[in-house]
Coordinates of C-alpha atoms and ligand atoms in Angstrom, one line a residue:
Chain A
X1 CA 27.0 -7.3 -44.5
X2 CA 29.6 -8.2 -41.9
X3 CA 30.6 -11.7 -40.7
X4 CA 30.0 -12.1 -37.2
X5 CA 30.8 -15.6 -35.6
X6 CA 28.2 -17.8 -34.3
X7 CA 28.8 -19.6 -30.7
X8 CA 28.3 -22.8 -29.3
X9 CA 24.6 -23.5 -28.8
X10 CA 22.8 -21.2 -26.1
X11 CA 19.2 -22.5 -26.3
X12 CA 18.5 -26.3 -26.9
X13 CA 14.6 -27.2 -27.9
X14 CA 14.0 -31.1 -28.3
X15 CA 10.7 -32.6 -29.3
X16 CA 8.3 -30.1 -27.6
X17 CA 4.8 -30.6 -27.4
X18 CA 2.4 -28.0 -26.4
X19 CA -1.3 -28.8 -26.1
X20 CA -3.6 -26.1 -24.7
X21 CA -6.6 -27.2 -22.7
X22 CA -9.2 -26.6 -25.5
X23 CA -7.2 -29.3 -27.6
X24 CA -5.4 -27.2 -29.8
X25 CA -1.9 -28.9 -30.6
X26 CA 0.1 -25.5 -30.9
X27 CA 3.4 -27.1 -30.9
X28 CA 4.3 -30.8 -31.9
X29 CA 7.4 -32.5 -31.5
X30 CA 9.4 -29.1 -32.1
X31 CA 13.0 -29.2 -31.8
X32 CA 15.8 -26.5 -32.8
X33 CA 19.2 -25.2 -31.6
X34 CA 19.8 -21.5 -31.5
X35 CA 23.5 -20.4 -31.2
X36 CA 25.1 -17.3 -29.4
X37 CA 24.8 -14.3 -31.5
X38 CA 22.6 -16.0 -34.1
X39 CA 19.5 -14.2 -35.5
X40 CA 16.9 -16.2 -36.2
X41 CA 13.5 -15.4 -37.8
X42 CA 10.2 -17.6 -37.3
X43 CA 7.8 -17.1 -40.2
X44 CA 4.5 -19.0 -40.7
X45 CA 0.6 -18.5 -41.2
X46 CA -1.6 -17.4 -38.3
X47 CA -2.2 -19.7 -35.6
X48 CA 0.7 -21.9 -36.4
X49 CA 2.6 -21.6 -33.3
X50 CA 5.1 -19.2 -33.6
X51 CA 4.0 -17.4 -30.6
X52 CA 3.7 -20.4 -28.3
X53 CA 7.2 -21.2 -29.3
X54 CA 8.4 -18.1 -27.9
X55 CA 6.2 -18.2 -25.2
X56 CA 7.3 -21.4 -23.9
X57 CA 11.0 -20.6 -24.2
X58 CA 10.5 -18.0 -21.5
X59 CA 8.0 -19.6 -19.2
X60 CA 5.0 -18.2 -20.0
X61 CA 3.4 -21.3 -21.2
X62 CA 4.5 -24.4 -19.5
X63 CA 5.2 -27.6 -22.0
X64 CA 3.6 -31.0 -22.0
X65 CA 6.7 -33.0 -23.1
X66 CA 10.2 -32.5 -24.6
X67 CA 12.9 -30.6 -23.0
X68 CA 14.4 -26.8 -23.2
X69 CA 17.7 -26.2 -21.9
X70 CA 18.8 -22.5 -21.6
X71 CA 22.7 -22.0 -21.4
X72 CA 23.1 -25.1 -19.5
X73 CA 20.1 -24.6 -17.2
X74 CA 16.9 -27.0 -17.8
X75 CA 13.7 -25.5 -18.4
X76 CA 11.6 -27.4 -15.8
X77 CA 8.9 -27.3 -13.0
X78 CA 11.8 -26.1 -10.7
X79 CA 10.5 -22.4 -10.1
X80 CA 14.1 -21.4 -9.3
X81 CA 15.5 -22.2 -12.5
X82 CA 12.6 -20.9 -14.5
X83 CA 12.9 -17.3 -12.8
X84 CA 16.7 -17.8 -13.9
X85 CA 15.9 -18.5 -17.3
X86 CA 13.3 -15.5 -17.6
X87 CA 15.7 -13.0 -16.2
X88 CA 18.3 -13.7 -18.8
X89 CA 15.7 -13.7 -21.9
X90 CA 14.3 -10.2 -23.0
X91 CA 10.7 -10.4 -24.6
X92 CA 9.1 -7.4 -26.9
X93 CA 5.4 -8.0 -27.5
X94 CA 3.4 -7.3 -30.2
X95 CA 1.1 -4.9 -27.9
X96 CA 4.1 -3.1 -26.2
X97 CA 2.6 -3.9 -22.5
X98 CA 4.5 -0.5 -21.1
X99 CA 3.5 -0.1 -17.6
X100 CA 1.3 2.8 -18.1
X101 CA 1.6 4.1 -14.4
X102 CA 4.9 4.6 -14.6
X103 CA 7.3 6.9 -16.6
X104 CA 9.5 6.1 -19.4
X105 CA 12.4 6.2 -17.2
X106 CA 10.8 4.2 -14.3
X107 CA 9.9 1.8 -16.6
X108 CA 13.3 0.9 -17.5
X109 CA 15.0 1.2 -14.1
X110 CA 11.8 -1.1 -12.3
X111 CA 13.7 -4.6 -13.0
X112 CA 17.0 -3.2 -12.8
X113 CA 16.2 -2.1 -9.3
X114 CA 14.2 -5.0 -8.3
X115 CA 15.6 -7.9 -9.8
X116 CA 19.2 -7.0 -10.4
X117 CA 19.2 -5.2 -7.3
X118 CA 21.0 -2.1 -9.2
X119 CA 21.3 1.3 -7.4
X120 CA 19.2 4.1 -8.5
X121 CA 21.9 6.0 -9.9
X122 CA 23.5 3.1 -11.7
X123 CA 20.1 1.6 -12.8
X124 CA 19.6 5.7 -14.0
X125 CA 22.6 5.7 -16.2
X126 CA 22.0 2.5 -18.1
X127 CA 18.6 3.3 -18.7
X128 CA 19.5 6.8 -20.0
X129 CA 22.2 5.0 -22.0
X130 CA 19.8 2.8 -23.6
X131 CA 17.3 5.5 -24.4
X132 CA 20.0 7.2 -26.2
X133 CA 20.6 3.9 -28.2
X134 CA 16.8 3.7 -29.3
X135 CA 16.3 7.4 -29.9
X136 CA 14.0 8.7 -27.3
X137 CA 16.5 10.5 -24.8
X138 CA 14.2 13.4 -24.8
X139 CA 11.1 11.5 -23.4
X140 CA 12.7 10.5 -20.0
X141 CA 9.7 11.5 -17.9
X142 CA 6.7 11.1 -20.6
X143 CA 4.4 8.3 -19.4
X144 CA 3.8 5.7 -22.4
X145 CA 0.1 6.9 -23.2
X146 CA 1.9 10.1 -24.4
X147 CA 4.3 8.3 -27.1
X148 CA 3.4 7.1 -30.0
X149 CA 3.4 3.4 -31.0
X150 CA 7.1 3.4 -32.1
X151 CA 8.3 5.1 -29.4
X152 CA 6.6 3.2 -27.2
X153 CA 8.1 0.0 -28.7
X154 CA 11.4 1.1 -28.5
X155 CA 10.9 2.0 -24.9
X156 CA 9.8 -1.5 -24.6
X157 CA 13.0 -2.8 -26.4
X158 CA 15.1 -0.6 -24.2
X159 CA 13.4 -1.9 -21.0
X160 CA 14.0 -5.4 -21.8
X161 CA 17.8 -4.3 -22.5
X162 CA 18.3 -3.3 -19.2
X163 CA 18.3 -6.5 -17.8
X164 CA 21.4 -7.3 -19.9
X165 CA 19.4 -10.4 -21.6
X166 CA 21.4 -13.3 -23.2
X167 CA 18.5 -13.7 -25.7
X168 CA 15.9 -11.1 -26.8
X169 CA 12.7 -12.5 -28.0
X170 CA 10.6 -10.2 -30.6
X171 CA 6.7 -11.5 -31.0
X172 CA 5.5 -9.6 -34.1
X173 CA 7.4 -6.5 -32.3
X174 CA 6.2 -4.4 -35.3
X175 CA 2.6 -5.6 -36.4
X176 CA 0.7 -3.1 -34.4
X177 CA 2.7 -0.3 -35.7
X178 CA 1.4 2.3 -38.4
X179 CA 3.6 2.0 -41.3
X180 CA 5.7 5.1 -41.2
X181 CA 6.7 4.0 -37.6
X182 CA 7.9 0.6 -38.3
X183 CA 11.1 1.1 -39.7
X184 CA 12.4 3.0 -36.6
X185 CA 11.9 0.0 -34.7
X186 CA 13.4 -2.3 -37.3
X187 CA 16.2 -0.1 -37.2
X188 CA 16.6 -0.5 -33.6
X189 CA 16.4 -4.3 -34.1
X190 CA 19.0 -4.5 -37.0
X191 CA 21.6 -2.9 -34.8
X192 CA 20.9 -5.2 -32.1
X193 CA 21.3 -7.9 -34.5
X194 CA 24.7 -6.4 -35.8
X195 CA 25.9 -6.0 -32.5
X196 CA 26.2 -9.6 -31.8
X197 CA 22.6 -10.1 -29.6
X198 CA 21.2 -13.6 -29.9
X199 CA 17.6 -13.0 -31.3
X200 CA 14.5 -15.0 -31.9
X201 CA 12.1 -13.0 -34.1
X202 CA 8.9 -13.7 -35.2
X203 CA 7.8 -11.1 -38.0
X204 CA 6.3 -10.7 -41.4
X205 CA 9.0 -8.1 -42.3
X206 CA 11.0 -10.2 -44.8
X207 CA 13.5 -7.4 -45.5
X208 CA 14.8 -7.9 -41.9
X209 CA 15.2 -11.2 -42.3
X210 CA 17.0 -10.9 -45.9
X211 CA 19.1 -8.2 -43.8
X212 CA 20.3 -9.8 -40.7
X213 CA 19.0 -13.3 -40.1
X214 CA 21.3 -16.0 -40.0
X215 CA 18.3 -18.9 -39.9
X216 CA 15.0 -18.6 -41.0
X217 CA 12.3 -21.0 -39.8
X218 CA 9.2 -21.7 -41.3
X219 CA 6.4 -23.2 -39.3
X220 CA 3.0 -24.8 -39.8
X221 CA 0.6 -26.4 -37.5
X222 CA 3.3 -26.4 -34.8
X223 CA 5.9 -27.9 -36.6
X224 CA 9.0 -26.8 -38.5
X225 CA 8.5 -27.6 -42.1
X226 CA 11.8 -25.8 -43.2
X227 CA 14.7 -24.0 -42.0
X228 CA 17.7 -22.4 -43.9
X229 CA 19.2 -19.1 -44.5
X230 CA 17.1 -16.1 -45.8
X231 CA 18.7 -16.8 -49.2
X232 CA 17.6 -20.2 -49.3
X233 CA 14.1 -19.4 -48.7
X234 CA 13.8 -16.5 -51.3
X235 CA 15.7 -18.1 -53.9
X236 CA 14.5 -21.5 -54.1
X237 CA 12.3 -22.9 -51.1
X238 CA 12.0 -27.0 -51.1
X239 CA 8.5 -27.7 -49.6
X240 CA 5.2 -26.8 -51.1
X241 CA 3.9 -25.3 -48.2
X242 CA 6.6 -22.9 -47.9
X243 CA 6.4 -21.8 -51.5
X244 CA 2.5 -21.4 -51.3
X245 CA 3.2 -19.4 -48.2
X246 CA 5.8 -17.1 -49.1
X247 CA 4.2 -16.7 -52.7
X248 CA 1.1 -15.2 -50.4
X249 CA 2.9 -12.6 -48.5
X250 CA 5.5 -11.6 -51.1
Chain B
X1 CA -18.1 19.1 -26.3
X2 CA -20.7 20.3 -23.6
X3 CA -23.8 21.2 -25.5
X4 CA -25.8 24.2 -24.9
X5 CA -28.5 23.8 -22.4
X6 CA -31.7 25.5 -23.1
X7 CA -34.4 26.2 -20.8
X8 CA -37.3 25.2 -22.4
X9 CA -40.9 25.3 -21.8
X10 CA -41.4 21.9 -20.9
X11 CA -38.2 22.7 -18.2
X12 CA -40.4 25.7 -17.3
X13 CA -43.7 23.6 -16.6
X14 CA -41.8 20.8 -14.6
X15 CA -40.3 23.4 -12.4
X16 CA -43.7 25.1 -11.6
X17 CA -45.2 21.5 -11.0
X18 CA -42.2 20.5 -8.7
X19 CA -42.6 24.2 -6.6
X20 CA -46.4 23.6 -6.3
X21 CA -45.4 20.0 -4.9
X22 CA -43.3 21.3 -2.4
X23 CA -45.8 24.3 -1.4
X24 CA -48.4 21.3 -1.1
X25 CA -45.7 19.4 1.4
X26 CA -45.3 22.5 3.4
X27 CA -49.0 23.1 3.8
X28 CA -49.6 19.6 4.7
X29 CA -47.1 19.7 7.4
X30 CA -47.9 23.1 8.9
X31 CA -51.9 22.6 8.5
X32 CA -52.4 18.7 8.3
X33 CA -49.8 17.5 10.5
X34 CA -50.8 19.4 13.5
X35 CA -47.2 19.3 14.8
X36 CA -45.6 21.2 17.5
X37 CA -42.8 22.6 16.4
X38 CA -39.9 22.9 19.1
X39 CA -36.6 23.8 17.4
X40 CA -35.3 25.6 20.6
X41 CA -35.6 23.0 22.4
X42 CA -33.6 20.9 20.1
X43 CA -30.5 22.9 20.3
X44 CA -29.5 21.8 23.5
X45 CA -29.3 18.2 22.2
X46 CA -26.2 19.6 19.7
X47 CA -24.4 21.9 22.4
X48 CA -25.3 22.9 25.8
X49 CA -23.9 25.3 28.7
X50 CA -22.5 23.1 31.5
X51 CA -22.7 25.2 34.6
X52 CA -20.5 22.7 36.7
X53 CA -17.2 23.2 34.4
X54 CA -18.7 26.6 33.0
X55 CA -18.3 26.1 29.2
X56 CA -20.2 24.6 26.3
X57 CA -20.2 20.9 25.7
X58 CA -21.4 18.9 23.2
X59 CA -25.0 17.6 23.5
X60 CA -26.3 13.8 22.8
X61 CA -26.3 14.4 19.2
X62 CA -23.0 15.7 18.5
X63 CA -21.4 13.0 20.8
X64 CA -23.3 10.3 18.7
X65 CA -22.0 12.3 15.5
X66 CA -18.6 12.0 16.9
X67 CA -19.3 8.2 17.8
X68 CA -20.6 8.0 13.7
X69 CA -17.0 9.6 12.5
X70 CA -14.9 7.6 14.4
X71 CA -16.9 4.3 13.3
X72 CA -16.6 5.5 9.7
X73 CA -13.0 6.4 9.8
X74 CA -11.7 3.3 11.4
X75 CA -14.4 1.3 9.7
X76 CA -12.8 2.4 6.3
X77 CA -9.5 1.9 7.7
X78 CA -10.0 -1.8 8.4
X79 CA -12.5 -2.7 5.9
X80 CA -10.1 -1.5 3.1
X81 CA -7.3 -3.8 4.9
X82 CA -9.9 -6.4 5.4
X83 CA -11.0 -6.2 1.6
X84 CA -7.5 -5.7 -0.2
X85 CA -5.9 -8.8 1.6
X86 CA -8.9 -10.7 0.7
X87 CA -9.3 -9.8 -2.8
X88 CA -5.7 -10.7 -3.4
X89 CA -6.5 -13.8 -1.8
X90 CA -9.4 -14.4 -4.6
X91 CA -6.9 -14.2 -7.3
X92 CA -4.5 -15.9 -5.5
X93 CA -3.1 -19.0 -7.4
X94 CA -3.0 -21.1 -4.2
X95 CA -6.6 -22.7 -4.1
X96 CA -7.0 -22.8 -0.4
X97 CA -6.6 -19.0 -0.1
X98 CA -9.4 -18.6 -3.2
X99 CA -11.6 -20.8 -1.6
X100 CA -11.4 -18.9 2.2
X101 CA -11.9 -15.5 0.7
X102 CA -14.5 -16.8 -1.6
X103 CA -16.6 -18.0 1.6
X104 CA -16.3 -15.0 3.4
X105 CA -17.6 -12.8 0.8
X106 CA -20.4 -15.0 -0.2
X107 CA -21.5 -15.4 3.7
X108 CA -21.2 -11.7 3.9
X109 CA -22.8 -10.9 1.2
X110 CA -25.8 -13.6 1.3
X111 CA -26.9 -12.6 4.7
X112 CA -29.1 -9.4 6.0
X113 CA -26.9 -6.9 7.7
X114 CA -28.8 -7.0 10.8
X115 CA -28.0 -10.8 11.0
X116 CA -24.3 -10.4 10.5
X117 CA -24.2 -7.7 13.5
X118 CA -25.9 -9.6 16.2
X119 CA -23.7 -12.9 15.2
X120 CA -20.4 -11.1 14.6
X121 CA -21.4 -8.8 17.6
X122 CA -21.5 -11.6 20.1
X123 CA -19.0 -14.1 18.8
X124 CA -16.3 -11.0 18.2
X125 CA -17.2 -9.4 21.3
X126 CA -17.9 -12.2 23.6
X127 CA -15.4 -14.5 22.4
X128 CA -12.6 -12.6 21.0
X129 CA -12.2 -9.4 22.8
X130 CA -13.6 -9.6 26.2
X131 CA -11.4 -12.3 27.0
X132 CA -8.7 -10.0 26.3
X133 CA -9.7 -7.6 28.9
X134 CA -9.2 -4.2 27.0
X135 CA -11.8 -2.5 29.4
X136 CA -9.7 -3.4 32.5
X137 CA -6.6 -2.3 30.5
X138 CA -7.8 0.9 29.5
X139 CA -9.1 1.8 32.9
X140 CA -5.6 1.5 34.3
X141 CA -4.4 3.9 31.9
X142 CA -3.2 7.4 33.0
X143 CA -5.5 10.2 32.3
X144 CA -4.1 11.3 29.4
X145 CA -4.1 7.6 28.0
X146 CA -7.6 7.5 28.9
X147 CA -8.2 10.6 27.2
X148 CA -6.3 9.7 24.1
X149 CA -8.4 6.3 24.1
X150 CA -11.2 8.4 24.6
X151 CA -10.6 10.6 21.4
X152 CA -9.8 7.7 19.1
X153 CA -12.0 5.7 19.9
X154 CA -14.7 5.6 23.0
X155 CA -14.7 5.8 26.9
X156 CA -12.6 3.1 28.4
X157 CA -15.9 1.8 29.7
X158 CA -17.3 1.2 26.3
X159 CA -14.0 0.4 24.6
X160 CA -14.5 -3.2 23.9
X161 CA -18.4 -3.3 22.5
X162 CA -16.8 -0.1 20.4
X163 CA -14.0 -2.3 18.7
X164 CA -16.4 -5.2 18.6
X165 CA -19.1 -3.1 16.3
X166 CA -15.8 -1.5 14.7
X167 CA -14.8 -4.9 13.8
X168 CA -18.1 -6.0 12.8
X169 CA -18.9 -3.1 10.5
X170 CA -15.2 -3.5 8.9
X171 CA -15.9 -7.3 8.4
X172 CA -19.0 -6.7 6.9
X173 CA -17.8 -3.9 4.3
X174 CA -15.0 -5.6 3.7
X175 CA -16.4 -8.2 1.8
X176 CA -18.1 -5.7 -0.8
X177 CA -14.3 -4.2 -1.0
X178 CA -13.3 -7.8 -1.5
X179 CA -15.1 -8.0 -4.9
X180 CA -14.3 -4.4 -5.8
X181 CA -10.6 -5.0 -5.7
X182 CA -11.1 -8.6 -7.1
X183 CA -12.8 -7.0 -10.1
X184 CA -10.3 -4.2 -10.4
X185 CA -7.1 -6.9 -10.5
X186 CA -9.0 -8.7 -13.1
X187 CA -9.3 -5.8 -15.2
X188 CA -5.7 -5.5 -15.7
X189 CA -4.9 -6.4 -19.1
X190 CA -3.0 -9.7 -19.4
X191 CA 0.2 -8.0 -21.2
X192 CA 1.1 -6.4 -17.6
X193 CA 1.7 -9.7 -16.0
X194 CA 3.1 -11.1 -19.0
X195 CA 5.7 -8.2 -19.6
X196 CA 6.7 -7.9 -15.9
X197 CA 7.0 -11.9 -15.9
X198 CA 9.3 -11.7 -18.6
X199 CA 11.1 -9.3 -16.9
X200 CA 12.0 -11.3 -14.2
X201 CA 9.7 -10.1 -11.7
X202 CA 8.7 -12.7 -8.6
X203 CA 4.9 -13.1 -8.2
X204 CA 4.8 -10.9 -5.2
X205 CA 6.9 -7.8 -7.0
X206 CA 4.3 -8.2 -9.9
X207 CA 1.4 -7.5 -7.3
X208 CA 3.1 -4.7 -5.3
X209 CA 4.5 -2.7 -8.2
X210 CA 3.0 -3.4 -11.6
X211 CA -0.8 -4.6 -10.7
X212 CA -1.7 -3.1 -7.7
X213 CA -0.8 0.2 -8.3
X214 CA -2.7 0.5 -11.2
X215 CA -5.8 -1.6 -9.5
X216 CA -6.0 1.3 -7.0
X217 CA -6.2 4.2 -9.8
X218 CA -8.9 2.1 -11.3
X219 CA -10.9 1.0 -8.5
X220 CA -11.0 4.7 -6.6
X221 CA -14.4 5.4 -7.8
X222 CA -16.1 2.3 -6.8
X223 CA -14.1 2.1 -3.3
X224 CA -15.3 5.5 -2.5
X225 CA -18.7 4.7 -3.2
X226 CA -18.2 1.8 -0.7
X227 CA -16.7 4.1 2.1
X228 CA -20.3 6.1 1.7
X229 CA -22.1 3.0 1.9
X230 CA -20.0 2.1 5.0
X231 CA -20.8 5.4 6.7
X232 CA -24.6 5.0 6.1
X233 CA -24.3 1.5 7.4
X234 CA -22.5 2.3 10.4
X235 CA -26.1 3.3 11.8
X236 CA -27.1 -0.4 12.0
X237 CA -24.7 -0.7 15.1
X238 CA -27.1 1.2 16.9
X239 CA -29.0 -2.1 17.3
X240 CA -26.3 -3.1 19.5
X241 CA -26.4 -0.3 21.6
X242 CA -23.4 1.5 20.2
X243 CA -24.0 5.4 21.1
X244 CA -23.9 6.7 17.4
X245 CA -25.9 9.1 15.6
X246 CA -28.7 7.1 15.1
X247 CA -28.9 5.7 18.3
X248 CA -28.9 9.5 20.2
X249 CA -31.7 10.3 17.6
X250 CA -33.7 7.3 18.8
X251 CA -33.1 7.9 22.1
X252 CA -34.0 11.5 22.3
X253 CA -36.9 10.9 20.1
X254 CA -38.4 8.5 23.0
X255 CA -37.5 11.0 25.4
X256 CA -38.9 14.5 24.1
X257 CA -41.2 13.3 21.0
X258 CA -39.6 16.1 18.7
X259 CA -39.4 13.3 15.9
X260 CA -39.2 15.8 13.0
X261 CA -36.8 18.1 14.3
X262 CA -34.7 15.2 15.3
X263 CA -34.5 13.5 12.1
X264 CA -33.8 16.5 10.3
X265 CA -30.9 17.4 12.3
X266 CA -29.8 13.9 11.9
X267 CA -30.4 14.0 8.3
X268 CA -27.9 17.0 7.8
X269 CA -25.3 15.7 10.0
X270 CA -25.1 12.4 7.6
X271 CA -25.5 14.7 5.0
X272 CA -22.4 16.4 6.0
X273 CA -20.3 13.1 5.7
X274 CA -21.5 11.7 2.8
X275 CA -21.9 14.4 0.2
X276 CA -18.5 15.7 0.1
X277 CA -17.7 11.9 -0.3
X278 CA -19.6 11.8 -3.2
X279 CA -18.2 15.0 -4.5
X280 CA -15.0 13.5 -4.6
X281 CA -16.5 10.3 -6.4
X282 CA -17.8 12.3 -9.2
X283 CA -14.6 14.4 -9.5
X284 CA -12.8 10.6 -9.6
X285 CA -15.1 9.7 -12.3
X286 CA -14.9 12.5 -14.5
X287 CA -10.9 12.7 -14.1
X288 CA -10.8 8.9 -15.2
X289 CA -13.2 9.1 -18.0
X290 CA -11.1 11.9 -19.5
X291 CA -8.5 9.5 -19.5
X292 CA -5.5 11.0 -16.9
X293 CA -3.0 8.3 -16.6
Ligands
ATP301 N1 -4.0 -19.5 -24.4 C1 -4.5 -20.4 -25.4 N2 -5.7 -21.4 -25.4 C2 -6.1 -21.8 -26.3 N3 -5.6 -21.6 -27.4 C3 -4.5 -21.0 -27.6 C4 -4.1 -20.4 -27.0 N4 -3.2 -19.7 -27.1 C5 -2.9 -19.9 -28.5 N5 -3.9 -20.9 -29.0 C6 -3.9 -21.5 -29.8 O1 -2.7 -22.2 -30.3 C7 -2.4 -22.3 -31.7 C8 -1.1 -21.4 -32.0 O2 -1.2 -20.0 -31.6 P1 -0.1 -19.0 -31.6 O3 -0.7 -17.9 -31.1 O4 1.3 -19.7 -31.1 O5 -0.3 -18.8 -33.2 P2 1.0 -17.7 -34.1 O6 1.7 -18.5 -35.0 O7 1.6 -16.6 -33.0 O8 -0.4 -17.2 -34.6 P3 -0.3 -15.2 -35.2 O9 0.3 -15.2 -36.4 O10 -1.8 -15.0 -35.2 O11 0.1 -14.5 -34.1 C9 -3.8 -21.3 -32.4 O12 -4.2 -22.5 -33.1 C10 -4.3 -20.8 -31.0 O13 -5.6 -20.5 -31.3
MG302 MG1 1.5 -14.9 -32.6

């Protein structure tokens, strides 16, 4: 493993609470810091609030209390700030969420043109480069419905990268895939991690965590139970709940 | 996956019964109705030879038919605009917009069309359009200008009442299109909103580039169905003396008493407008169920 240098804190999460209208406490007093170029893997049982954490980070959910600061910008009720922040964060979903009425190329060019105001030429060049990177340059004019799950997810990653985000969020990016396609998506994610992209990944792929993560967070019931390096987790986890969870999924 | 169809004895029996039924109706009309058929006197209401100008001109039924076509085309256009705008308002995050659009839809859907026609016609016509002096304006146009107005809408002298009827029809049908658009927007997967949100699109951009294009693809069949309704419903404005197909049918019927011939002709003319639309709807539905993106 190459040794990369982690930078200063790019995201600060301080005592964040999120309760849904139905009374479910998805996050309670949740605090953590993410450094530039850091790859953080979030694990935890179903319903522990992993998705909610990611969704709060990019403003898909509003937090009830606490504070999230992204690259010096507070994620508050100010619309401009919220827009600025989500333009700097790429998100990859479990269900791909490609735009079905657009070709692969149009999917990737859209936000560059609308949000970054790139010219069509520039947007196209960037898109082609990214498609090559994720290995589907031959599908530029296909529609999402004509692609396999693995291909769709790689397009979704390229689409998020086209915004040149400072942070990438992955919410169970491989959970909806057939086993034989998981590898191709994980490979793209590993390449990104090695290139120094700041990443927060919710995943059940412990191999991925072992290989590229700098920090692993174990969550349960909206709280961080334990954080540490991958080695720490797999050799001697401290908390009982962590041990139980790991024994269940290993 | 099409199953091969066989002509079973049951089918044969049903066909024979249907044929007999048709024969019976024909017999009743011929013998029982004691009706004086006069097809030859009907043709003059479609087209007649004008001795003054020495050319063929359209008769009353055809001019009525043209008015129905004008009402339908403009009606579809305006109803779609009203429906899309208020459909978007129905799903807006701003309560005032939602509330206004809901009031509009509920009012239109819970009143008989005739009542709406009278209320809206007298309100739109007398209060909004007459003060604008559209008729007077149209009469001051050059002959070419007047001709254009006549071809596109109605004779300058009837322009205001035509526009009032048109708007009434569009407002009425727009309420139903609102619901189609709203249901379409709501049927779009939440993931589409979330993905475009995380790419940094504004709400307007999300609507314009992601949600509405998919909505329109999806609602084409019900929308086309509503257009057919609009064509049929355009006959309602005959009660406010717009001289469209039904109005002319009633006029000629009272004048000539050739009731059956007139209404057969009117029926066929309506069908020439609505049947092609129906076929288009069927095509759309088929292509969608085959899952063309
Ligand atoms: N929109 C919502 N409304 C109400 N409750 C919600 C909503 N979204 C999530 N929850 C609840 O909040 C809790 C945390 O959900 P979250 O999706 O963050 O869990 P998760 O760790 O991502 O689980 P999974 O591994 O199943 O994806 C769960 O109990 C869930 O039922
Ligand atoms: Mg989740």
